[in-house]
XYZ file of C-alpha atoms in Angstrom:
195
model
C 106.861 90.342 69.513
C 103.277 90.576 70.521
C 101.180 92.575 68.186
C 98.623 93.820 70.152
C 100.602 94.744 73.345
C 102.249 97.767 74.405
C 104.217 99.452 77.785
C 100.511 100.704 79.103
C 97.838 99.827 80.799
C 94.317 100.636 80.508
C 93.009 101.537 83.940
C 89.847 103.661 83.049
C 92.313 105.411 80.813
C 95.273 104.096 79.028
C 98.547 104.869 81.526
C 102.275 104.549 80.526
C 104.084 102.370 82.111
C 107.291 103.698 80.975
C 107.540 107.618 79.263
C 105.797 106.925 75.531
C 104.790 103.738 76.570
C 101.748 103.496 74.417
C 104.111 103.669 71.135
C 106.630 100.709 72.550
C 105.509 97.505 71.713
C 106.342 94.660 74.084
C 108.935 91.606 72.569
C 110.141 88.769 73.549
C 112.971 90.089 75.153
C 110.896 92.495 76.924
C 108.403 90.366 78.198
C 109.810 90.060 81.591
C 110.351 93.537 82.416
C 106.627 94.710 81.179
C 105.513 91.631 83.461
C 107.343 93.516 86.482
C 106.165 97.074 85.348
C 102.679 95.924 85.439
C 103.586 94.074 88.820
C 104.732 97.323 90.664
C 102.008 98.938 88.856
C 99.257 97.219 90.639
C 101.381 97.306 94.188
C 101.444 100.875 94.143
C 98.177 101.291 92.573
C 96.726 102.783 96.368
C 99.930 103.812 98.042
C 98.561 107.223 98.546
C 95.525 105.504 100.106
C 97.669 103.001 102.321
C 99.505 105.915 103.855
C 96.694 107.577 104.960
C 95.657 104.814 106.763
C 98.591 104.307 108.115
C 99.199 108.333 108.933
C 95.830 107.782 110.719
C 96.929 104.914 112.847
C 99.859 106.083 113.670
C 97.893 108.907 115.137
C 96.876 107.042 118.012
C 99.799 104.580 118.232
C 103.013 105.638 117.686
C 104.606 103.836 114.402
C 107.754 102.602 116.216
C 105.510 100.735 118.664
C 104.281 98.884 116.100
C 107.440 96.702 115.691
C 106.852 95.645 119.482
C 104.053 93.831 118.305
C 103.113 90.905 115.558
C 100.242 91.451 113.278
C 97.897 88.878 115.468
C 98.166 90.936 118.746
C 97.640 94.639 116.700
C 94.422 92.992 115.913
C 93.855 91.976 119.032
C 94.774 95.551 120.413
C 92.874 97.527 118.207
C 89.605 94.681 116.839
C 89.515 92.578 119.379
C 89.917 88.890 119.708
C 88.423 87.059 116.790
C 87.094 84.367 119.226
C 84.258 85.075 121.122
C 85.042 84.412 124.982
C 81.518 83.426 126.268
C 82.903 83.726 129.632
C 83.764 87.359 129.311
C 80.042 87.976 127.875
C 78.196 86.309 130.184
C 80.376 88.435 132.979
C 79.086 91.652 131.016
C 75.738 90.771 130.710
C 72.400 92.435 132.530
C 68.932 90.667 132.737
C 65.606 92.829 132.306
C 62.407 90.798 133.183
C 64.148 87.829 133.799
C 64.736 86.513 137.362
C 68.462 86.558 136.350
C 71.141 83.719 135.005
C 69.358 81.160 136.704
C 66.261 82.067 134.826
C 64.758 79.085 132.558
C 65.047 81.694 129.299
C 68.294 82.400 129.913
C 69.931 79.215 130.744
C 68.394 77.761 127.108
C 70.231 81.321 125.502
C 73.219 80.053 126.899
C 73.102 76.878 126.147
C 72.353 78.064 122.338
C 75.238 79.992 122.351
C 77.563 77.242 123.652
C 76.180 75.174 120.786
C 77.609 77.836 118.349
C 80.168 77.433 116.136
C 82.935 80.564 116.898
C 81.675 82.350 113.327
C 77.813 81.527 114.662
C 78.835 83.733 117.898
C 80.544 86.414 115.715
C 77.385 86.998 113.820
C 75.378 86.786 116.882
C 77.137 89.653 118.585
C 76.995 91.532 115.023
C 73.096 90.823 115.332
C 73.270 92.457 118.648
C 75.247 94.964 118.104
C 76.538 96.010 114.792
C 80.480 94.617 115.364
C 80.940 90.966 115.169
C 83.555 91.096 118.204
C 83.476 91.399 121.428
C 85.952 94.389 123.181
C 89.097 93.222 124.526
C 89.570 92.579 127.959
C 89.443 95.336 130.123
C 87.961 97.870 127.973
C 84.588 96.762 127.737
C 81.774 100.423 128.258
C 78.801 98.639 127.329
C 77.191 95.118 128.626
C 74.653 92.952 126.512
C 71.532 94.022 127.735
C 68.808 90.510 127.949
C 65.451 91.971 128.205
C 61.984 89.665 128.255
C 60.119 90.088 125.251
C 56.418 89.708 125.453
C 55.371 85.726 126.641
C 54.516 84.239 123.027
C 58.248 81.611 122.719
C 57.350 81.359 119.715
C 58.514 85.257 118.650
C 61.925 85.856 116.794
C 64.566 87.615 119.160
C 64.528 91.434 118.285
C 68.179 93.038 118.343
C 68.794 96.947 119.530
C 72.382 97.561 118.122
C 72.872 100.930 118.926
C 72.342 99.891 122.774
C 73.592 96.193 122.058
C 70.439 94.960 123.905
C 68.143 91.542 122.254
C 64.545 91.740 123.301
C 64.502 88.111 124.233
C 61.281 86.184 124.108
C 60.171 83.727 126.526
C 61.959 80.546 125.068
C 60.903 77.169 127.001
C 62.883 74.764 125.026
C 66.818 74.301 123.744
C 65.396 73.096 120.073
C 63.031 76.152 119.866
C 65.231 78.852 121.156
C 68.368 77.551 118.904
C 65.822 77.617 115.737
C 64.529 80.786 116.080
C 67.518 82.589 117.224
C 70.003 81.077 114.288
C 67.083 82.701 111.969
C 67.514 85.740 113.465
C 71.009 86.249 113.106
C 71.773 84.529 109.710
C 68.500 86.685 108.579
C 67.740 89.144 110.595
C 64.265 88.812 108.897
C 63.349 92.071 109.571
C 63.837 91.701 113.368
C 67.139 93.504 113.394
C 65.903 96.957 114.903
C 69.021 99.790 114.384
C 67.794 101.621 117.460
């Protein structure tokens, strides 16, 4: 017998976990089945929450088409790919003030971004624009916007999320650009500009 323990819970409140629970003290023998009580406790803890969710989803894709699919290409369908395809971003890209992708600036921004790691890229496109992936394929409704910022390279990048647009300074120089824009993102140092 254990002294101090009984069929409840305290959760904020002290909860039965079987009817007069708090007045039947666990044994031995009963050791097991409190173990799975408190088990199937905790699972159901947010059922009512988890079918909401999934009443919501199922709102704009049918349940039964869910078993079509595995959990890695739902995500895909309804996040995104996890992997940041710079070839699709480049592809949806525009250039303001710059002479285009052949543009000094913008060949170094590239470059920096091919020297990303994938989660480096993630939290790039979250530092342009508030989601750290990229649409899937086919359904993309907004480009990255590249747009010259001032002509001092030595300027953080700043980052327009609502309009997923980086004011992009005049970088001259892989080393510089990669330093300065990695402090932007992992910071955001007060660059980040919800606009």
């Amino acid at each position: 017998q254990y002294p101090d323990l009984f069929f409840t819970i305290n959760d904020h409140e002290e909860v039965d976990l079987i009817p007069g629970g708090s007045g039947v003290k666990v044994t031995y023998d009963r050791r097991t089945e409190f173990v799975k009580l408190l088990e199937e406790y905790h699972l159901s803890l947010y059922s009512q929450q988890v079918r909401a969710i999934c009443s919501g989803f199922a709102s704009i894709v049918p349940a039964r088409l869910m078993q079509l699919f595995t959990w890695e290409e739902a995500e895909i369908l309804t996040c995104g790919s996890p992997l940041i395809n710079l070839a699709d971003l480049k592809k949806h890209t525009t250039y303001s003030g710059f002479t285009g992708p052949d543009d000094q600036t913008i060949k170094i921004f590239w470059d920096v971004l091919e020297a990303f790691t994938n989660e480096q890229r993630s939290r790039f496109i979250e530092f342009a624009w508030g989601r750290s992936r990229l649409p899937r394929p086919g359904t993309w409704n907004k480009p990255l916007g590249l747009t010259r910022l001032g002509t001092d390279p030595e300027q953080l990048p700043i980052a327009h999320t609502c309009f997923f647009n980086i004011e992009l300074p005049p970088y001259d120089n892989f080393e510089k650009a990669l330093k300065l824009i990695r402090v932007a993102v992992d910071y955001g140092t007060g660059s980040m500009m919800l606009g």
